[in-house]
Coordinates of C-alpha atoms and ligand atoms in Angstrom, one line a residue:
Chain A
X1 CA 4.2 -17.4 -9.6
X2 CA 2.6 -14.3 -8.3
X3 CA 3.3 -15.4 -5.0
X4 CA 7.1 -15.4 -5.4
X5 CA 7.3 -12.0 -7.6
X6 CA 4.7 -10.6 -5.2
X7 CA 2.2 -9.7 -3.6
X8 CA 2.2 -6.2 -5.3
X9 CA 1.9 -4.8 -1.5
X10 CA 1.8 -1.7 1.0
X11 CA 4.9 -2.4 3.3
X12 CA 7.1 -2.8 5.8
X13 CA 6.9 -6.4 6.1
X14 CA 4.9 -9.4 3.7
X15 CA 4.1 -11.3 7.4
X16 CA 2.9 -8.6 9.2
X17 CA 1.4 -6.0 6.6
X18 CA 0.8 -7.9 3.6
X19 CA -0.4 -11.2 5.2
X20 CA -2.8 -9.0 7.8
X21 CA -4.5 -7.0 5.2
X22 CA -5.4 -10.0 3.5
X23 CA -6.7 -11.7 7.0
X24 CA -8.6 -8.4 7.6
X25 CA -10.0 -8.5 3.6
X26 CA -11.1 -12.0 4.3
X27 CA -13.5 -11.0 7.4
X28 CA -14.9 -8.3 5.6
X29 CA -15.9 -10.6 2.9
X30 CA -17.2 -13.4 4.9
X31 CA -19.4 -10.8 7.4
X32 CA -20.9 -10.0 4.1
X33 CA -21.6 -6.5 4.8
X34 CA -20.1 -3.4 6.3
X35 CA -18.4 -3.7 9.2
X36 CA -19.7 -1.2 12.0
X37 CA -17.7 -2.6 15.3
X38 CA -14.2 -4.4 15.2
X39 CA -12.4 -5.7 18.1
X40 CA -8.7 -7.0 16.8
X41 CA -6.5 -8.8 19.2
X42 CA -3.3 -9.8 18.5
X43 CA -0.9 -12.5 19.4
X44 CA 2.7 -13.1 19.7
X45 CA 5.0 -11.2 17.2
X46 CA 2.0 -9.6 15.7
X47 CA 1.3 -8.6 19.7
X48 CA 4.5 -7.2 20.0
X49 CA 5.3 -5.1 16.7
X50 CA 2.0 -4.2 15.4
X51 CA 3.1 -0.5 15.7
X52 CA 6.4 0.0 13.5
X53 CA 4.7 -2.7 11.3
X54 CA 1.1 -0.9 10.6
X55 CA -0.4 -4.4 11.3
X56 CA -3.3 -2.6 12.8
X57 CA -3.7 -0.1 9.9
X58 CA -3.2 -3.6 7.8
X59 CA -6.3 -5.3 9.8
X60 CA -8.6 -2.2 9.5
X61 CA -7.7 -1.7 6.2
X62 CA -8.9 -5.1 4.9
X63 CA -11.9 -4.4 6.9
X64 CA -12.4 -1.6 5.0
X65 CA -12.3 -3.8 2.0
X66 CA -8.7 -3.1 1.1
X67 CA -6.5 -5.1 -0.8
X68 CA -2.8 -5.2 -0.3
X69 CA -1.9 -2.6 -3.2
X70 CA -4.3 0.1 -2.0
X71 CA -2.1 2.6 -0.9
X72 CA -5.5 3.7 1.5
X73 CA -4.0 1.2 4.0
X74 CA -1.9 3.8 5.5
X75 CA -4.8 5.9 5.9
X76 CA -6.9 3.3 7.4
X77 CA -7.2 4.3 11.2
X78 CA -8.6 7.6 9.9
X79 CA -10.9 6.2 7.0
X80 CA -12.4 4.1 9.5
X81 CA -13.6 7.0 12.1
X82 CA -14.5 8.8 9.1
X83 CA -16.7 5.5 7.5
X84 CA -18.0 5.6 11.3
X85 CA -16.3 2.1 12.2
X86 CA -15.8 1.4 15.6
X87 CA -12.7 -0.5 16.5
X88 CA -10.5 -1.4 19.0
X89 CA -6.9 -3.4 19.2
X90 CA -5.8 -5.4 21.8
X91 CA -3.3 -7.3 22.6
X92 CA -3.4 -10.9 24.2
X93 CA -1.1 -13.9 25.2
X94 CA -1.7 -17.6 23.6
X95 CA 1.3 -19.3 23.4
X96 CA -0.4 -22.5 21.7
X97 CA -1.3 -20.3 18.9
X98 CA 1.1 -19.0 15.7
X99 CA 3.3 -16.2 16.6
X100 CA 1.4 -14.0 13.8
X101 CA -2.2 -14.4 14.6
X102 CA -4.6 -12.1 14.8
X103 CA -8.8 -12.5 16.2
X104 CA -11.1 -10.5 14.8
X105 CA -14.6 -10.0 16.3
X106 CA -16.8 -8.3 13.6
X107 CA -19.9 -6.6 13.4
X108 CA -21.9 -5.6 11.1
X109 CA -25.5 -4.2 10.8
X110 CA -27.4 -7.7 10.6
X111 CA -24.4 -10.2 11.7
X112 CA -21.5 -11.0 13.6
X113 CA -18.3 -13.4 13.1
X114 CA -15.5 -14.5 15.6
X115 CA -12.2 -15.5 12.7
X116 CA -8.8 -16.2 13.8
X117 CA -6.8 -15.8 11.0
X118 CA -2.6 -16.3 11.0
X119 CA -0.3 -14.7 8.5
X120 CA 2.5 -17.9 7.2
X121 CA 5.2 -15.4 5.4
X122 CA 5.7 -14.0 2.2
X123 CA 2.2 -12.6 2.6
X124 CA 0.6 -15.9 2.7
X125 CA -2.1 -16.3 5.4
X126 CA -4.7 -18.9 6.7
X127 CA -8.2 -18.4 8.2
X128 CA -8.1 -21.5 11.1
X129 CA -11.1 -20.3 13.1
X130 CA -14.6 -18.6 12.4
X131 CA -17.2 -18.6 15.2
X132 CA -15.7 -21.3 17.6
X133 CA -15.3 -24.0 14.5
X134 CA -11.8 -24.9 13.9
X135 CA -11.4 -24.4 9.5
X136 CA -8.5 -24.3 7.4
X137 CA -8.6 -22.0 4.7
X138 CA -5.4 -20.5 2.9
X139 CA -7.9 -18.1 0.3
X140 CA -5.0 -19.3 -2.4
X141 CA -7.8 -21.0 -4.8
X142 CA -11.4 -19.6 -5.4
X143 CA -12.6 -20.8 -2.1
X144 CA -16.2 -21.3 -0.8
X145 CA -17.6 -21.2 2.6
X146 CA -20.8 -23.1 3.5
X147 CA -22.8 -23.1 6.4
X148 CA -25.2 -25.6 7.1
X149 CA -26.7 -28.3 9.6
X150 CA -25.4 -31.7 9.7
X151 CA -28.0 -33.5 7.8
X152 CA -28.4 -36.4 6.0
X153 CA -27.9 -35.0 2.0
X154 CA -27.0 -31.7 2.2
X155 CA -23.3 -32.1 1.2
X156 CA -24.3 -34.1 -1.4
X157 CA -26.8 -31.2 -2.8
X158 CA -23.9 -29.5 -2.3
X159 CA -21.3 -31.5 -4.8
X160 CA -24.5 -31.8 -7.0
X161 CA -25.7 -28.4 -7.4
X162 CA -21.2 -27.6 -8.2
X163 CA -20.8 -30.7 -10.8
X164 CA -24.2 -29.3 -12.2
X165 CA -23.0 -26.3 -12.8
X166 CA -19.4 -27.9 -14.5
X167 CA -17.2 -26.7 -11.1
X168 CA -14.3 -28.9 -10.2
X169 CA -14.3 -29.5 -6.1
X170 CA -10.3 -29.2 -5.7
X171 CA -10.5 -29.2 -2.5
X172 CA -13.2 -29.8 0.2
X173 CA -13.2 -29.6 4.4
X174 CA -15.8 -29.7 7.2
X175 CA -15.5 -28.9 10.8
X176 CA -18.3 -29.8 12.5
X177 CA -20.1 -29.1 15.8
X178 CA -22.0 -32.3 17.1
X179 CA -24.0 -30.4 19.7
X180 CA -25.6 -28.4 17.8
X181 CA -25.4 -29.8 14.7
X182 CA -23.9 -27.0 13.0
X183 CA -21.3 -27.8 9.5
X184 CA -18.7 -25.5 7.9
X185 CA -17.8 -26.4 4.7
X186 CA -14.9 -25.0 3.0
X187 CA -14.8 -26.0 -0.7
X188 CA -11.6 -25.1 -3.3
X189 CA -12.8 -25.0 -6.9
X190 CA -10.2 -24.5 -10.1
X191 CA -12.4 -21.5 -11.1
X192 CA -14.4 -18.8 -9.2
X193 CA -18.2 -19.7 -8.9
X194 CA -20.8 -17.2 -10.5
X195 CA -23.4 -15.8 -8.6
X196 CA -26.2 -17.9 -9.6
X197 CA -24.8 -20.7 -8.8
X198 CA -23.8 -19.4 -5.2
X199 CA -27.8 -18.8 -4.8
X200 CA -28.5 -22.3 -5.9
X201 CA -26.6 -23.7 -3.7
X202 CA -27.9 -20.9 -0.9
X203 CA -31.6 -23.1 -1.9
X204 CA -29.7 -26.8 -1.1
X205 CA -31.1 -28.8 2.2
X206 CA -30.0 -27.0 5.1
X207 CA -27.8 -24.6 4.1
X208 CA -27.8 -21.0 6.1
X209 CA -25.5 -19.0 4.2
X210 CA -22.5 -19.1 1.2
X211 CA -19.6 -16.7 0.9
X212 CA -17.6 -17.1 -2.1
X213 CA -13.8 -15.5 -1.5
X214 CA -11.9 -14.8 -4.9
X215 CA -8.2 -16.2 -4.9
X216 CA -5.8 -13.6 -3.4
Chain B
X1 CA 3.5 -22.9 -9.1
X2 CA 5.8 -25.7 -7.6
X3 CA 9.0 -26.6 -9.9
X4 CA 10.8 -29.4 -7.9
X5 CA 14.0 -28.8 -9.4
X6 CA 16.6 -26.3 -10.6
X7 CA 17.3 -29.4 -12.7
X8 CA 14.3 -29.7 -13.9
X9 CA 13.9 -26.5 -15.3
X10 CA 17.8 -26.9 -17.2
X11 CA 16.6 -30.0 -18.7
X12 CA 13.2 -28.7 -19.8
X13 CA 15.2 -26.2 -21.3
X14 CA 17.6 -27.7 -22.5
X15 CA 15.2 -30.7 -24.0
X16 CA 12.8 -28.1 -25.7
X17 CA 15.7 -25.8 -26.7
X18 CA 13.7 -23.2 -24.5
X19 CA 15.4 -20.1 -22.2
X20 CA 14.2 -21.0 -18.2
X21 CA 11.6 -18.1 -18.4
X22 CA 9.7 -19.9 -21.1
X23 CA 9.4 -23.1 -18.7
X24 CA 8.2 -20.9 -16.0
X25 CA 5.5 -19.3 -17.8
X26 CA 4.0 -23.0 -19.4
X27 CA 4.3 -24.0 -15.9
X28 CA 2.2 -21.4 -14.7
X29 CA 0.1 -21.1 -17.6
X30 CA -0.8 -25.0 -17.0
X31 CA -0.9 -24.4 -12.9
X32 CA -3.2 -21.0 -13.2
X33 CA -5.1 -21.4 -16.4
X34 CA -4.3 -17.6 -17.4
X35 CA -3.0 -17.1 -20.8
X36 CA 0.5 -16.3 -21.8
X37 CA -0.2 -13.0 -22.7
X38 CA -2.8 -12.1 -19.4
X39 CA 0.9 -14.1 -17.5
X40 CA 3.0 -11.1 -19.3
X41 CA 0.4 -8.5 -18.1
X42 CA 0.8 -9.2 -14.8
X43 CA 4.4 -8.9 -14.9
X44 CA 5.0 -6.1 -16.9
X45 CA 2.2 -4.0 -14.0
X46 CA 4.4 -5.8 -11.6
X47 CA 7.6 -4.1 -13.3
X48 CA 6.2 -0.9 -13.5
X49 CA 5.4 -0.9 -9.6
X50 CA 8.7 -1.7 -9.2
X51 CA 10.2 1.6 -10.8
X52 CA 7.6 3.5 -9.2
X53 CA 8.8 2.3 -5.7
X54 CA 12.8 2.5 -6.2
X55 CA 11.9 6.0 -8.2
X56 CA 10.0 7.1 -5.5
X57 CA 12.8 5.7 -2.5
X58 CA 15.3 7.8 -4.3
X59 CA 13.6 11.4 -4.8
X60 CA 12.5 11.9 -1.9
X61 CA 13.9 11.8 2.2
X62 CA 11.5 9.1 2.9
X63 CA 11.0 8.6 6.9
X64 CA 10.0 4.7 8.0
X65 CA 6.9 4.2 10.0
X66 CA 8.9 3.8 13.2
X67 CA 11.2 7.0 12.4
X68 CA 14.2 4.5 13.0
X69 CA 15.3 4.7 9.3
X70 CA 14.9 6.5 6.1
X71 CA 16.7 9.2 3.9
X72 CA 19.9 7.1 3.2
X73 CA 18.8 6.3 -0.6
X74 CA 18.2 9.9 -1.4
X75 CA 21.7 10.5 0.2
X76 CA 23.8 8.0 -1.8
X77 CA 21.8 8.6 -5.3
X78 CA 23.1 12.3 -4.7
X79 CA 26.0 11.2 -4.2
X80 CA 26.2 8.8 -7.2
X81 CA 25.0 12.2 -9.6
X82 CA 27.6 14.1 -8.7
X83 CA 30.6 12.6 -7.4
X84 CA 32.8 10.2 -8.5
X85 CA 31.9 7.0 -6.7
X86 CA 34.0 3.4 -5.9
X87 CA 31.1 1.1 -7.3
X88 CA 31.5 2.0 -10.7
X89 CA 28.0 2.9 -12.5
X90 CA 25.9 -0.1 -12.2
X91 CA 26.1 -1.5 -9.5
X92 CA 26.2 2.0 -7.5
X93 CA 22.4 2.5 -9.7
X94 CA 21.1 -1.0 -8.0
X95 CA 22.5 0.0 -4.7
X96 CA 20.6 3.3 -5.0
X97 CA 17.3 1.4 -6.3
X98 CA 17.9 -1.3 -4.1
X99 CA 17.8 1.3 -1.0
X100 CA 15.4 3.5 -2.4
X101 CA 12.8 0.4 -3.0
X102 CA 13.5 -0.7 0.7
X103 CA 13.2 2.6 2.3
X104 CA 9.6 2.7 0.4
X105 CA 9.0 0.0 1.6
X106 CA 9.9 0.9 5.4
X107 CA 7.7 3.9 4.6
X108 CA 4.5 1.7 3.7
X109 CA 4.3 2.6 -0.2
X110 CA 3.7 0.1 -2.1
X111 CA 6.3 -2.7 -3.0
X112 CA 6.3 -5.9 -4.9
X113 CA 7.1 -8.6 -2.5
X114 CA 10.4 -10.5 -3.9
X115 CA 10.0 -12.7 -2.7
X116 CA 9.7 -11.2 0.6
X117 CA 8.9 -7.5 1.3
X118 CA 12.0 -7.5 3.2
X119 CA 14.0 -8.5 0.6
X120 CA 12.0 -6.4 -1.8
X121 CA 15.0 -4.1 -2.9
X122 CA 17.1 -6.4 -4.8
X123 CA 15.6 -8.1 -7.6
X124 CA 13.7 -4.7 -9.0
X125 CA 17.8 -2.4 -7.5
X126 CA 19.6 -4.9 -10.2
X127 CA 17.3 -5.0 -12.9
X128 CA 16.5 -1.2 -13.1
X129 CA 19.5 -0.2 -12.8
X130 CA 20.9 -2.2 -15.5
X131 CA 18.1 -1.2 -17.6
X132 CA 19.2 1.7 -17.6
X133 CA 23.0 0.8 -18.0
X134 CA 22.4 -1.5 -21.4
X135 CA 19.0 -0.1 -22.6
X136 CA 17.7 -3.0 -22.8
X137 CA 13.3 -3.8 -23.8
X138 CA 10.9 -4.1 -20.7
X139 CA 9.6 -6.9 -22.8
X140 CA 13.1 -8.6 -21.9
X141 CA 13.3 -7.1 -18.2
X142 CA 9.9 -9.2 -17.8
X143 CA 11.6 -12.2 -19.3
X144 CA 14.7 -11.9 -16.9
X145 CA 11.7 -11.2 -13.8
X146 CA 10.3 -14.5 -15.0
X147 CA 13.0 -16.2 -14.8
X148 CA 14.0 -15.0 -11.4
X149 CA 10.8 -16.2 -10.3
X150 CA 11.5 -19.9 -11.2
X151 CA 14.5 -19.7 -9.5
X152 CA 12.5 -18.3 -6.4
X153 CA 9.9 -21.0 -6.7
X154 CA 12.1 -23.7 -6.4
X155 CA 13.4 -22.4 -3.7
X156 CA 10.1 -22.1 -2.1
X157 CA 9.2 -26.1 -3.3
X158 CA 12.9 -27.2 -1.5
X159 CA 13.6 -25.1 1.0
X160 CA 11.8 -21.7 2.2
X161 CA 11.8 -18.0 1.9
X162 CA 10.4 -17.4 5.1
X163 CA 13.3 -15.6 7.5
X164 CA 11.1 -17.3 10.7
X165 CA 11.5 -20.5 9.1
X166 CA 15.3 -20.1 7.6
X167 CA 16.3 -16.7 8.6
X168 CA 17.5 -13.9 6.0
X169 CA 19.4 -16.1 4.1
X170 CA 15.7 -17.3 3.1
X171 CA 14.6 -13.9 2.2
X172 CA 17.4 -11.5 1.0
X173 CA 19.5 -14.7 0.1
X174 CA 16.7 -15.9 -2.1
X175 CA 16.1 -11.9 -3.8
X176 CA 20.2 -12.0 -4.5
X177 CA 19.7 -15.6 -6.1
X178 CA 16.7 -14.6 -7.7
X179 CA 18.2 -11.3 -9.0
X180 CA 21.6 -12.9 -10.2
X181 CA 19.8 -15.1 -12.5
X182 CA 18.0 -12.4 -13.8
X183 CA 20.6 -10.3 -14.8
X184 CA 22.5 -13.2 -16.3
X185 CA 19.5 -14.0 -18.6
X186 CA 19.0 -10.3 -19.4
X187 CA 22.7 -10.2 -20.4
X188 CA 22.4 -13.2 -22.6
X189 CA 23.4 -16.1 -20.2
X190 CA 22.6 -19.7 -20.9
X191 CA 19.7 -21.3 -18.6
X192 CA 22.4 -22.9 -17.2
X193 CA 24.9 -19.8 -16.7
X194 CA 22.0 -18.2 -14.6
X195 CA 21.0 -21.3 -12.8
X196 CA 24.9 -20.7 -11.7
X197 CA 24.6 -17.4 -11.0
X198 CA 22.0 -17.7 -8.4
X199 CA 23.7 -20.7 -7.1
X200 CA 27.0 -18.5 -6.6
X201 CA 25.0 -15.7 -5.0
X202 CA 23.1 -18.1 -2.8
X203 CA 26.3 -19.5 -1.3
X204 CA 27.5 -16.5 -0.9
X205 CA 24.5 -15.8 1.5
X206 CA 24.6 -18.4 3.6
X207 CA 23.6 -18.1 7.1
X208 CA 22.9 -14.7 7.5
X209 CA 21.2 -14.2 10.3
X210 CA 17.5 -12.5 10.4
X211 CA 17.9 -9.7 13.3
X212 CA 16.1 -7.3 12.8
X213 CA 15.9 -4.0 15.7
X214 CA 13.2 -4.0 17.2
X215 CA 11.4 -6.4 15.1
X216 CA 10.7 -3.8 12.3
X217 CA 12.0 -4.8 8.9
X218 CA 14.2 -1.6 8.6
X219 CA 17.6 -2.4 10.5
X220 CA 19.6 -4.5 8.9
X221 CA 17.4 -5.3 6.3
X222 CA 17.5 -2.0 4.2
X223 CA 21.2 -1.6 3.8
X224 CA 21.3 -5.2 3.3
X225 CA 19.2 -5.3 0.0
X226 CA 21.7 -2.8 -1.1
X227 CA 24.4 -4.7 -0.3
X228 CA 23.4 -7.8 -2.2
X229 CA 22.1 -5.9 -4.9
X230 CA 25.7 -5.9 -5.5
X231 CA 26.5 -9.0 -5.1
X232 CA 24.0 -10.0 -7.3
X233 CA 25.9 -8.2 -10.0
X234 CA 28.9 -9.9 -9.2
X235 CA 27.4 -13.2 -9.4
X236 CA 26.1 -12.9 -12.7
X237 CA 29.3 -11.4 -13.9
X238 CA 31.1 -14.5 -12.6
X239 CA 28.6 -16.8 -14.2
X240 CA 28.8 -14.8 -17.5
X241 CA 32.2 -15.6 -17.4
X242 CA 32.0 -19.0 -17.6
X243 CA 32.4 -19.8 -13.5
X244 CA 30.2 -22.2 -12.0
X245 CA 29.2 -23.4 -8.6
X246 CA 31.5 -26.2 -7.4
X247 CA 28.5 -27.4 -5.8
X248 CA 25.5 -27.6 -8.3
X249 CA 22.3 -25.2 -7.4
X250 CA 20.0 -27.7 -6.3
X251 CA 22.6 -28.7 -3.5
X252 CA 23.1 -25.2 -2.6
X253 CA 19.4 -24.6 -2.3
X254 CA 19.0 -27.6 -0.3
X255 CA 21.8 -26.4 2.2
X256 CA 20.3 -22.9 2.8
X257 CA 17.5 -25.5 3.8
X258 CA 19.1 -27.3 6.2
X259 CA 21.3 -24.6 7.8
X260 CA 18.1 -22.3 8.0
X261 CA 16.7 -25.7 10.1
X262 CA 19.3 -25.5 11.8
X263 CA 19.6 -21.8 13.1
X264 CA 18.6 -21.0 16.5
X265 CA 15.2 -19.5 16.9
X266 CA 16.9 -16.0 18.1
X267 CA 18.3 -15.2 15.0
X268 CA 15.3 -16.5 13.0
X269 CA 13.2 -12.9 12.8
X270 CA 12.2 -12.5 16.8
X271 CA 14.6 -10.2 17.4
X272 CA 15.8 -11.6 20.0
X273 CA 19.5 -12.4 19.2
X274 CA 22.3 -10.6 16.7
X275 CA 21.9 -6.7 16.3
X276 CA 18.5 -6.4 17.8
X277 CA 19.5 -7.4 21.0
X278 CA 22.5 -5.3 20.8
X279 CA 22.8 -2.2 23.7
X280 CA 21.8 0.2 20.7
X281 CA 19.1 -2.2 19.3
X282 CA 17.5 -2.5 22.5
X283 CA 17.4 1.3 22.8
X284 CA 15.6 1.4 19.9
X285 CA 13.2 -0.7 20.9
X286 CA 13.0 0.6 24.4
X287 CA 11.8 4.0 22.8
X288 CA 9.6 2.6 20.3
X289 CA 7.6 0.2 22.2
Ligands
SF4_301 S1 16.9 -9.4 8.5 FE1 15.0 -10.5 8.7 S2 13.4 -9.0 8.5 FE2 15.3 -8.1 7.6 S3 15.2 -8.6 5.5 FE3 16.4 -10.2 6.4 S4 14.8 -11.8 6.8 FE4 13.7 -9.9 6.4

């Protein structure tokens, strides 16, 4: 309902403010900390009207930790130097990709991600990259992401340590890596997960790290 | 929240002996687990941003990001105060809202998306402004928002209000729909009198081009929410009347659908057909970008 009376949102545009923001708020939660160093390219429209749009104050400003209702948005390019966050925007061509995409290479003090996130209208968006792994990811349900190895049992620990907690799996993806072995797991649940049952599942097999993204 | 049918929710109603927004908010209730009353919250915040975004369009000479637009809602609520104007009272109020929210909107304050940020002037331009016209409670504004937003979801479900995907018919075609079914049920239409009222409007928008200079969601689009704030009005006064869509909503819906599939990709937000790629939409752009 809230996503056709809303999002309550900074404007000009639900694509290419609201939709960005939310894109931006999404790396900043799944880096896990602070973000020190930001490179943001765009692509496509996004590429070619990120200025009258604000898309870049968007980006930065869910990096920041924004929402889409914080009026800081506007402000963002400033907050930033002041928060001493590097960043820089670029532009770049990939015609295969959506025309509103956006990358975002993120740094914080202890870790790094790669997400390329595109922005589907009406302030919707989807995450469909993070660190080379093709993911799908639309943040519209309480949504966790899971990293792990591919090994025999730990997606099962995974399901187990959820049921045993009473979560509901609404929804559940992985995108694997056969090299080198490497999973992530994107899991929908009805409600959001509580912190102790994030850690529990931080303890299952092989798993190297949980971030747990509240519904936008 | 997906509501296959306008259908649906007049038989609902009409089976239950229930107004649409009551059907909406069971529907949501069941889809998002929130209570009614946490539901009624949200909306009446969401109303409140509303009037602080037209408010805030009309008081002041806002200026767009670009610098392309701004000012014209403080101009015509001026001119509403203190001269005799050819809109008569409330529809030249929603025009002034309608503006005012958009320009606010151009200006990156904050706006409730409805269901686009483009189209964010018309819903919030109608139902203020006759708010203030019939004195009505903001308990029943946030009925007749409710109800506007089952309208917009089924839109959503059956056809899109993307402007990329079905251009500005999509977008400020859906908020007219959307708003014209609101003001009905504020007025004391029948579920079915509003499902006819957005039906009327939608028709009435129907393959309108998305255009915009420049790519920024300023030219056409703010005029334009003004504009079909009006139109709204008249749609619900037709429906209130007793007129209804020769062609039932659902149809209509599904038509915007298949004419939006049907426009050609320039005149689908890339602004490159229509008035953006007129000689002074191109200047524009040439000195923005
Ligand atoms: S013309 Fe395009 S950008 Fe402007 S309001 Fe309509 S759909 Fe949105």
């Amino acid at each position: 309902m809230f996503d056709i009376l809303g999002p309550i949102t900074v404007g000009p545009s639900s694509s290419h403010t609201a939709g960005a923001i939310r894109i931006g708020l999404a790396c900043r939660i799944i880096l896990g900390e602070e973000v020190k160093k930001a490179r943001v390219i765009f692509y496509g429209s996004f590429a070619d009207t990120y200025r009258g749009h604000g898309t870049d104050k968007a980006v930065i400003g869910g990096l920041l930790g924004f929402n889409t209702d914080n009026v800081k948005v506007r402000e963002s390019l400033q907050l930033a130097q002041f928060r001493g966050m590097e960043y820089v925007i670029d532009t770049a061509e990939e015609p295969r990709y959506h025309p509103n995409t956006v990358r975002i290479e993120a740094q914080g003090a202890t870790r790094s991600i790669n997400l390329r996130g595109i922005s589907v209208g009406g302030g919707a968006m989807r995450l469909v990259e993070l660190n080379g792994f093709a993911i799908d990811a639309a943040c519209l349900y309480d949504t966790l992401i899971v990293f792990h190895k591919d090994t025999p049992g730990t997606l099962a620990g995974i399901a187990q340590t959820l049921s045993g907690s009473g979560y509901n799996i609404g929804n559940l993806r992985l995108s694997r890596d056969k090299r080198e072995g490497d999973v992530i797991t994107i899991i929908e649940t009805d409600v959001p997960v509580d912190g102790e049952t994030v850690a529990a599942l931080r303890q299952v097999g092989s798993v190297a790290g949980v971030v747990s993204i509240p519904k936008f | 929240m997906n509501i296959p049918s306008i259908d649906y929710l007049l038989d609902e109603s009409a089976k239950n002996n229930q107004p649409i927004w009551q059907i909406v908010l069971r529907e949501e209730q069941a889809d998002s687990g929130m209570s009614i009353e946490q539901l009624r919250e949200r909306v009446e915040h969401t109303y409140s941003v509303m009037r602080d975004a037209a408010t805030g369009g009309i008081s002041s000479e806002l200026k767009s990001v670009s610098g392309l637009t701004g000012g014209d809602a403080a101009r015509y609520y001026k001119y509403f105060k203190n001269h005799k104007n050819l809109l008569g009272s409330l529809s030249a109020r929603a025009m002034a809202y309608a503006l005012g929210t958009s320009e606010y909107n151009a200006a990156m304050g904050v706006i409730v998306a409805a269901p686009t940020a483009g189209a964010a002037g018309v819903l919030p331009g109608v139902l203020l402004a006759a708010q203030e016209e019939y004195g009505f409670t903001d308990r029943e504004a946030v009925n007749a928002l409710i109800t506007a937003t089952g309208i917009g979801a089924v839109i959503a479900t059956r056809a899109t209000i993307s402007g990329a995907q079905g251009g500005c018919q999509a977008e400020v075609g859906s908020g007219c729909a959307m708003a014209a079914a609101a003001l009905c049920d504020v007025m004391g239409g029948t579920a079915r009198q509003s499902a006819h009222a957005a039906a009327i409007a939608l028709k009435n928008s129907l393959g309108l081009a998305c255009d915009p200079v420049a790519g920024l969601v300023e030219v056409p689009c703010i005029k334009r929410n003004g504009m079909y704030a009006c139109m709204a009005i008249a749609a619900a006064d037709l429906a209130l009347a007793g007129v209804e869509s020769f062609v039932p909503p659902d149809e209509v819906i599904d038509a915007m659908y298949q004419i939006g599939c049907n426009l050609p990709s320039c005149i689908r937000e890339t602004a490159e057909g229509g008035l953006a790629i007129t000689p002074t939409g191109l200047r524009a752009k040439r000195r923005l970008f």
